[in-house]
Protein backbone atom coordinates (compact mmCIF):
# COMPACT_ATOMS: atom_id res chain seq x y z
CA UNK A 1 0.00 0.00 0.00
CA UNK A 2 1.42 3.36 -1.09
CA UNK A 3 0.18 5.42 1.84
CA UNK A 4 1.53 3.35 4.76
CA UNK A 5 3.95 6.13 5.76
CA UNK A 6 1.18 8.71 5.53
CA UNK A 7 -1.09 6.58 7.71
CA UNK A 8 1.60 6.13 10.34
CA UNK A 9 2.49 9.85 10.38
CA UNK A 10 -1.21 10.65 10.72
CA UNK A 11 -1.44 8.22 13.66
CA UNK A 12 1.60 9.73 15.36
CA UNK A 13 0.43 13.33 14.98
CA UNK A 14 -3.11 12.59 16.12
CA UNK A 15 -1.90 10.54 19.10
CA UNK A 16 0.84 12.87 20.37
CA UNK A 17 -1.19 16.11 20.22
CA UNK A 18 -3.09 17.22 23.34
CA UNK A 19 -6.49 15.71 23.87
CA UNK A 20 -8.52 14.01 26.60
CA UNK A 21 -6.42 10.80 26.57
CA UNK A 22 -3.12 12.65 26.90
CA UNK A 23 -4.35 15.03 29.56
CA UNK A 24 -5.81 12.16 31.58
CA UNK A 25 -2.65 10.04 31.29
CA UNK A 26 -0.42 13.03 32.16
CA UNK A 27 -2.47 13.69 35.30
CA UNK A 28 -2.45 9.97 36.14
CA UNK A 29 1.34 9.87 35.81
CA UNK A 30 1.72 12.72 38.28
CA UNK A 31 -0.94 11.62 40.72
CA UNK A 32 -0.37 7.85 40.70
CA UNK A 33 2.95 7.15 38.96
CA UNK A 34 3.79 5.03 35.93
CA UNK A 35 3.19 1.55 37.38
CA UNK A 36 -0.34 2.27 38.63
CA UNK A 37 -1.18 4.05 35.35
CA UNK A 38 -0.15 1.17 33.04
CA UNK A 39 -3.73 -0.26 32.93
CA UNK A 40 -4.91 3.17 31.76
CA UNK A 41 -2.28 3.22 28.99
CA UNK A 42 -3.12 -0.34 27.92
CA UNK A 43 -6.82 0.54 27.90
CA UNK A 44 -6.09 3.35 25.43
CA UNK A 45 -3.80 1.14 23.35
CA UNK A 46 -6.43 -1.60 22.95
CA UNK A 47 -9.62 0.43 23.30
CA UNK A 48 -9.00 2.96 20.55
CA UNK A 49 -8.08 0.44 17.80
CA UNK A 50 -11.07 -1.74 18.78
CA UNK A 51 -13.32 1.30 18.45
CA UNK A 52 -11.73 2.22 15.10
CA UNK A 53 -12.30 -1.30 13.74
CA UNK A 54 -15.91 -1.33 14.97
CA UNK A 55 -16.60 1.99 13.24
CA UNK A 56 -14.72 1.02 10.07
CA UNK A 57 -16.53 -2.31 9.85
CA UNK A 58 -20.05 -1.02 10.05
CA UNK A 59 -20.90 1.05 13.09
CA UNK A 60 -20.63 4.12 10.87
CA UNK A 61 -23.62 2.91 8.81
CA UNK A 62 -25.66 2.49 12.00
CA UNK A 63 -24.78 6.05 13.03
CA UNK A 64 -25.83 7.23 9.54
CA UNK A 65 -29.16 5.38 9.76
CA UNK A 66 -29.92 6.56 13.31
CA UNK A 67 -28.43 10.08 13.68
CA UNK A 68 -29.60 10.22 17.31
CA UNK A 69 -26.87 7.73 18.26
CA UNK A 70 -24.18 10.23 17.33
CA UNK A 71 -25.87 12.98 19.34
CA UNK A 72 -26.24 10.62 22.32
CA UNK A 73 -22.54 9.67 22.17
CA UNK A 74 -21.55 13.33 21.92
CA UNK A 75 -23.73 14.40 24.86
CA UNK A 76 -22.66 11.41 26.98
CA UNK A 77 -19.02 12.06 26.12
CA UNK A 78 -19.15 15.72 27.03
CA UNK A 79 -21.03 14.89 30.23
CA UNK A 80 -18.44 12.29 31.26
CA UNK A 81 -15.55 14.62 30.46
CA UNK A 82 -17.21 17.35 32.54
CA UNK A 83 -17.42 14.86 35.41
CA UNK A 84 -13.73 13.91 35.04
CA UNK A 85 -12.74 17.58 34.84
CA UNK A 86 -14.73 18.26 38.01
CA UNK A 87 -13.01 15.35 39.82
CA UNK A 88 -9.61 16.74 38.78
CA UNK A 89 -10.57 20.26 39.75
CA UNK A 90 -11.58 19.31 43.29
CA UNK A 91 -8.53 17.09 43.93
CA UNK A 92 -6.46 19.86 45.39
CA UNK A 93 -4.41 18.02 48.01
CA UNK A 94 -1.93 15.22 47.57
CA UNK A 95 -3.27 13.38 50.62
CA UNK A 96 -6.69 13.06 48.94
CA UNK A 97 -5.05 10.69 46.48
CA UNK A 98 -4.46 8.23 49.30
CA UNK A 99 -8.10 8.36 50.37
CA UNK A 100 -9.73 6.21 47.70
CA UNK A 101 -8.70 8.02 44.49
CA UNK A 102 -7.56 5.63 41.77
CA UNK A 103 -6.33 5.90 38.18
CA UNK A 104 -8.57 4.67 35.38
CA UNK A 105 -8.64 0.88 35.12
CA UNK A 106 -8.07 -0.98 31.85
CA UNK A 107 -11.82 -1.38 31.24
CA UNK A 108 -12.56 2.25 32.17
CA UNK A 109 -9.90 3.45 29.72
CA UNK A 110 -11.30 1.17 26.98
CA UNK A 111 -14.82 2.51 27.57
CA UNK A 112 -13.51 6.09 27.82
CA UNK A 113 -12.59 5.94 24.11
CA UNK A 114 -16.28 5.72 23.19
CA UNK A 115 -17.08 9.01 24.96
CA UNK A 116 -13.89 10.79 23.90
CA UNK A 117 -14.85 13.36 21.22
CA UNK A 118 -11.29 13.53 19.88
CA UNK A 119 -11.31 9.75 19.35
CA UNK A 120 -14.40 10.06 17.12
CA UNK A 121 -12.79 12.88 15.15
CA UNK A 122 -9.57 10.84 14.72
CA UNK A 123 -11.51 7.81 13.50
CA UNK A 124 -13.77 9.63 11.05
CA UNK A 125 -10.81 11.67 9.77
CA UNK A 126 -8.63 8.60 9.27
CA UNK A 127 -11.34 6.52 7.63
CA UNK A 128 -12.45 9.48 5.51
CA UNK A 129 -8.96 10.35 4.27
CA UNK A 130 -7.31 6.95 3.81
CA UNK A 131 -10.02 4.49 2.84
CA UNK A 132 -11.87 3.93 -0.42
CA UNK A 133 -14.96 1.84 -1.08
CA UNK A 134 -12.77 -0.98 -2.39
CA UNK A 135 -10.29 -1.19 0.50
CA UNK A 136 -12.33 -0.01 3.50
CA UNK A 137 -11.75 -3.03 5.74
CA UNK A 138 -8.07 -3.55 4.88
CA UNK A 139 -7.21 0.11 5.41
CA UNK A 140 -9.24 0.20 8.63
CA UNK A 141 -7.14 -2.68 9.99
CA UNK A 142 -3.92 -0.92 8.93
CA UNK A 143 -5.11 2.29 10.62
CA UNK A 144 -5.93 0.35 13.80
CA UNK A 145 -2.50 -1.31 13.85
CA UNK A 146 -0.80 2.02 13.16
CA UNK A 147 -2.59 3.68 16.08
CA UNK A 148 -1.86 0.70 18.33
CA UNK A 149 1.86 1.10 17.60
CA UNK A 150 1.79 4.92 17.93
CA UNK A 151 -0.06 4.97 21.26
CA UNK A 152 2.79 3.41 23.25
CA UNK A 153 5.46 6.04 22.49
CA UNK A 154 3.02 8.97 22.20
CA UNK A 155 0.66 8.46 25.13
CA UNK A 156 3.52 6.79 26.99
CA UNK A 157 5.60 9.97 26.72
CA UNK A 158 2.74 11.96 28.30
CA UNK A 159 2.59 9.38 31.12
CA UNK A 160 6.36 9.62 31.63
CA UNK A 161 6.20 13.43 31.62
CA UNK A 162 3.48 13.34 34.27
CA UNK A 163 5.51 11.00 36.46
CA UNK A 164 8.57 13.26 36.19
CA UNK A 165 6.53 16.26 37.29
CA UNK A 166 6.49 14.74 40.79
CA UNK A 167 9.95 16.25 41.20
CA UNK A 168 8.53 19.74 40.67
CA UNK A 169 5.06 19.41 42.14
CA UNK A 170 5.47 18.64 45.82
CA UNK A 171 3.14 20.82 47.85
CA UNK A 172 -0.65 20.79 48.09
CA UNK A 173 -0.67 24.19 46.38
CA UNK A 174 1.28 22.78 43.42
CA UNK A 175 -1.15 19.84 43.17
CA UNK A 176 -4.08 22.22 43.29
CA UNK A 177 -2.67 24.38 40.49
CA UNK A 178 -1.70 21.35 38.38
CA UNK A 179 -4.99 19.48 38.74
CA UNK A 180 -7.08 22.59 38.12
CA UNK A 181 -4.98 23.44 35.06
CA UNK A 182 -5.43 19.88 33.75
CA UNK A 183 -9.18 20.10 34.38
CA UNK A 184 -9.39 23.31 32.35
CA UNK A 185 -7.20 21.88 29.57
CA UNK A 186 -9.39 18.76 29.46
CA UNK A 187 -12.41 20.97 28.87
CA UNK A 188 -10.58 23.09 26.28
CA UNK A 189 -9.39 19.97 24.43
CA UNK A 190 -13.00 18.93 23.90
CA UNK A 191 -14.28 22.22 22.47
CA UNK A 192 -13.04 21.74 18.85
CA UNK A 193 -14.54 18.24 18.71
CA UNK A 194 -17.90 19.25 20.13
CA UNK A 195 -18.63 21.75 17.36
CA UNK A 196 -17.73 19.44 14.45
Short mmCIF file of N, CA and C in Angstrom, two decimals, residues 13-92:
data_model
loop_
_atom_site.label_atom_id
_atom_site.label_comp_id
_atom_site.label_asym_id
_atom_site.label_seq_id
_atom_site.Cartn_x
_atom_site.Cartn_y
_atom_site.Cartn_z
N UNK A 13 0.82 11.94 14.73
CA UNK A 13 0.43 13.33 14.98
C UNK A 13 -0.86 13.38 15.80
N UNK A 14 -1.84 12.57 15.41
CA UNK A 14 -3.11 12.59 16.12
C UNK A 14 -2.98 12.07 17.55
N UNK A 15 -2.05 11.15 17.77
CA UNK A 15 -1.90 10.54 19.10
C UNK A 15 -1.05 11.40 20.04
N UNK A 16 -0.06 12.11 19.51
CA UNK A 16 0.84 12.87 20.37
C UNK A 16 0.26 14.23 20.76
N UNK A 17 -0.65 14.77 19.95
CA UNK A 17 -1.19 16.11 20.22
C UNK A 17 -2.13 16.06 21.42
N UNK A 18 -2.25 17.19 22.13
CA UNK A 18 -3.09 17.22 23.34
C UNK A 18 -4.53 16.85 23.04
N UNK A 19 -5.09 16.13 23.95
CA UNK A 19 -6.49 15.71 23.87
C UNK A 19 -6.85 15.05 25.18
N UNK A 20 -8.09 14.61 25.33
CA UNK A 20 -8.52 14.01 26.60
C UNK A 20 -7.65 12.84 27.07
N UNK A 21 -7.26 11.92 26.15
CA UNK A 21 -6.42 10.80 26.57
C UNK A 21 -5.09 11.28 27.15
N UNK A 22 -4.43 12.20 26.45
CA UNK A 22 -3.12 12.65 26.90
C UNK A 22 -3.19 13.45 28.19
N UNK A 23 -4.22 14.25 28.32
CA UNK A 23 -4.35 15.03 29.56
C UNK A 23 -4.64 14.10 30.74
N UNK A 24 -5.50 13.11 30.51
CA UNK A 24 -5.81 12.16 31.58
C UNK A 24 -4.58 11.33 31.97
N UNK A 25 -3.81 10.89 30.98
CA UNK A 25 -2.65 10.04 31.29
C UNK A 25 -1.53 10.86 31.92
N UNK A 26 -1.39 12.13 31.52
CA UNK A 26 -0.42 13.03 32.16
C UNK A 26 -0.77 13.21 33.63
N UNK A 27 -2.03 13.50 33.92
CA UNK A 27 -2.47 13.69 35.30
C UNK A 27 -2.32 12.39 36.10
N UNK A 28 -2.59 11.26 35.46
CA UNK A 28 -2.45 9.97 36.14
C UNK A 28 -0.99 9.71 36.48
N UNK A 29 -0.08 10.05 35.55
CA UNK A 29 1.34 9.87 35.81
C UNK A 29 1.81 10.67 37.02
N UNK A 30 1.34 11.89 37.13
CA UNK A 30 1.72 12.72 38.28
C UNK A 30 1.09 12.20 39.56
N UNK A 31 -0.21 11.95 39.50
CA UNK A 31 -0.94 11.62 40.72
C UNK A 31 -0.72 10.20 41.21
N UNK A 32 -0.46 9.25 40.29
CA UNK A 32 -0.37 7.85 40.70
C UNK A 32 0.92 7.16 40.29
N UNK A 33 1.72 7.78 39.42
CA UNK A 33 2.95 7.15 38.96
C UNK A 33 2.73 6.25 37.75
N UNK A 34 3.85 5.82 37.16
CA UNK A 34 3.79 5.03 35.93
C UNK A 34 3.17 3.66 36.16
N UNK A 35 3.64 2.94 37.17
CA UNK A 35 3.19 1.55 37.38
C UNK A 35 1.68 1.47 37.55
N UNK A 36 1.11 2.32 38.37
CA UNK A 36 -0.34 2.27 38.63
C UNK A 36 -1.14 2.78 37.43
N UNK A 37 -0.49 3.50 36.52
CA UNK A 37 -1.18 4.05 35.35
C UNK A 37 -1.08 3.16 34.11
N UNK A 38 -0.31 2.07 34.19
CA UNK A 38 -0.15 1.17 33.04
C UNK A 38 -1.50 0.62 32.55
N UNK A 39 -2.43 0.20 33.44
CA UNK A 39 -3.73 -0.26 32.93
C UNK A 39 -4.46 0.81 32.11
N UNK A 40 -4.33 2.05 32.52
CA UNK A 40 -4.91 3.17 31.76
C UNK A 40 -4.30 3.24 30.37
N UNK A 41 -2.97 3.17 30.28
CA UNK A 41 -2.28 3.22 28.99
C UNK A 41 -2.67 2.04 28.11
N UNK A 42 -2.73 0.84 28.69
CA UNK A 42 -3.12 -0.34 27.92
C UNK A 42 -4.58 -0.25 27.46
N UNK A 43 -5.42 0.35 28.28
CA UNK A 43 -6.82 0.54 27.90
C UNK A 43 -6.96 1.44 26.69
N UNK A 44 -6.11 2.48 26.62
CA UNK A 44 -6.09 3.35 25.43
C UNK A 44 -5.58 2.57 24.23
N UNK A 45 -4.46 1.85 24.45
CA UNK A 45 -3.80 1.14 23.35
C UNK A 45 -4.70 0.08 22.71
N UNK A 46 -5.52 -0.58 23.50
CA UNK A 46 -6.43 -1.60 22.95
C UNK A 46 -7.80 -1.01 22.62
N UNK A 47 -8.27 -0.11 23.46
CA UNK A 47 -9.62 0.43 23.30
C UNK A 47 -9.81 1.25 22.05
N UNK A 48 -8.84 2.10 21.73
CA UNK A 48 -9.00 2.96 20.55
C UNK A 48 -9.00 2.15 19.25
N UNK A 49 -8.03 1.24 19.03
CA UNK A 49 -8.08 0.44 17.80
C UNK A 49 -9.34 -0.42 17.68
N UNK A 50 -9.83 -0.95 18.81
CA UNK A 50 -11.07 -1.74 18.78
C UNK A 50 -12.23 -0.85 18.31
N UNK A 51 -12.28 0.35 18.84
CA UNK A 51 -13.32 1.30 18.45
C UNK A 51 -13.19 1.64 16.96
N UNK A 52 -11.97 1.88 16.51
CA UNK A 52 -11.73 2.22 15.10
C UNK A 52 -12.21 1.09 14.19
N UNK A 53 -11.89 -0.15 14.56
CA UNK A 53 -12.30 -1.30 13.74
C UNK A 53 -13.83 -1.42 13.74
N UNK A 54 -14.44 -1.24 14.90
CA UNK A 54 -15.91 -1.33 14.97
C UNK A 54 -16.57 -0.29 14.06
N UNK A 55 -16.04 0.92 14.09
CA UNK A 55 -16.60 1.99 13.24
C UNK A 55 -16.33 1.67 11.77
N UNK A 56 -15.09 1.30 11.46
CA UNK A 56 -14.72 1.02 10.07
C UNK A 56 -15.44 -0.17 9.47
N UNK A 57 -15.87 -1.10 10.34
CA UNK A 57 -16.53 -2.31 9.85
C UNK A 57 -18.05 -2.25 9.93
N UNK A 58 -18.60 -1.08 10.14
CA UNK A 58 -20.05 -1.02 10.05
C UNK A 58 -20.80 -0.15 11.02
N UNK A 59 -20.18 0.21 12.14
CA UNK A 59 -20.90 1.05 13.09
C UNK A 59 -21.23 2.40 12.47
N UNK A 60 -20.38 2.84 11.53
CA UNK A 60 -20.63 4.12 10.87
C UNK A 60 -21.97 4.11 10.12
N UNK A 61 -22.34 2.97 9.53
CA UNK A 61 -23.62 2.91 8.81
C UNK A 61 -24.79 2.98 9.79
N UNK A 62 -24.62 2.40 10.98
CA UNK A 62 -25.66 2.49 12.00
C UNK A 62 -25.84 3.94 12.45
N UNK A 63 -24.72 4.65 12.63
CA UNK A 63 -24.78 6.05 13.03
C UNK A 63 -25.45 6.88 11.93
N UNK A 64 -25.21 6.53 10.66
CA UNK A 64 -25.83 7.23 9.54
C UNK A 64 -27.34 6.98 9.51
N UNK A 65 -27.74 5.73 9.78
CA UNK A 65 -29.16 5.38 9.76
C UNK A 65 -29.93 5.96 10.94
N UNK A 66 -29.26 6.04 12.10
CA UNK A 66 -29.92 6.56 13.31
C UNK A 66 -29.07 7.72 13.84
N UNK A 67 -29.27 8.94 13.30
CA UNK A 67 -28.43 10.08 13.68
C UNK A 67 -28.45 10.37 15.18
N UNK A 68 -29.51 9.97 15.87
CA UNK A 68 -29.60 10.22 17.31
C UNK A 68 -28.50 9.54 18.10
N UNK A 69 -27.95 8.44 17.57
CA UNK A 69 -26.87 7.73 18.26
C UNK A 69 -25.65 8.64 18.39
N UNK A 70 -25.34 9.34 17.30
CA UNK A 70 -24.18 10.23 17.33
C UNK A 70 -24.38 11.34 18.35
N UNK A 71 -25.58 11.92 18.37
CA UNK A 71 -25.87 12.98 19.34
C UNK A 71 -25.77 12.44 20.76
N UNK A 72 -26.31 11.22 20.99
CA UNK A 72 -26.24 10.62 22.32
C UNK A 72 -24.79 10.43 22.76
N UNK A 73 -23.96 9.89 21.85
CA UNK A 73 -22.54 9.67 22.17
C UNK A 73 -21.86 10.99 22.49
N UNK A 74 -22.17 12.01 21.70
CA UNK A 74 -21.55 13.33 21.92
C UNK A 74 -21.96 13.90 23.27
N UNK A 75 -23.24 13.86 23.59
CA UNK A 75 -23.73 14.40 24.86
C UNK A 75 -23.18 13.60 26.03
N UNK A 76 -23.20 12.26 25.92
CA UNK A 76 -22.66 11.41 26.98
C UNK A 76 -21.17 11.66 27.17
N UNK A 77 -20.46 11.80 26.06
CA UNK A 77 -19.02 12.06 26.12
C UNK A 77 -18.69 13.36 26.80
N UNK A 78 -19.39 14.41 26.42
CA UNK A 78 -19.15 15.72 27.03
C UNK A 78 -19.51 15.67 28.51
N UNK A 79 -20.62 15.01 28.83
CA UNK A 79 -21.03 14.89 30.23
C UNK A 79 -19.99 14.17 31.07
N UNK A 80 -19.45 13.06 30.53
CA UNK A 80 -18.44 12.29 31.26
C UNK A 80 -17.15 13.09 31.41
N UNK A 81 -16.76 13.80 30.36
CA UNK A 81 -15.55 14.62 30.46
C UNK A 81 -15.73 15.76 31.45
N UNK A 82 -16.92 16.32 31.52
CA UNK A 82 -17.21 17.35 32.54
C UNK A 82 -17.05 16.76 33.94
N UNK A 83 -17.55 15.54 34.12
CA UNK A 83 -17.42 14.86 35.41
C UNK A 83 -15.95 14.63 35.76
N UNK A 84 -15.16 14.14 34.79
CA UNK A 84 -13.73 13.91 35.04
C UNK A 84 -13.01 15.22 35.34
N UNK A 85 -13.35 16.28 34.60
CA UNK A 85 -12.74 17.58 34.84
C UNK A 85 -13.08 18.07 36.25
N UNK A 86 -14.32 17.86 36.65
CA UNK A 86 -14.73 18.26 38.01
C UNK A 86 -13.92 17.50 39.06
N UNK A 87 -13.77 16.16 38.86
CA UNK A 87 -13.01 15.35 39.82
C UNK A 87 -11.56 15.84 39.91
N UNK A 88 -10.97 16.19 38.78
CA UNK A 88 -9.61 16.74 38.78
C UNK A 88 -9.57 18.07 39.51
N UNK A 89 -10.55 18.90 39.22
CA UNK A 89 -10.57 20.26 39.75
C UNK A 89 -10.66 20.27 41.28
N UNK A 90 -11.41 19.32 41.84
CA UNK A 90 -11.58 19.31 43.29
C UNK A 90 -10.51 18.51 44.02
N UNK A 91 -9.65 17.78 43.29
CA UNK A 91 -8.53 17.09 43.93
C UNK A 91 -7.39 18.08 44.07
N UNK A 92 -7.40 18.75 45.20
CA UNK A 92 -6.46 19.86 45.39
C UNK A 92 -5.35 19.54 46.39
#
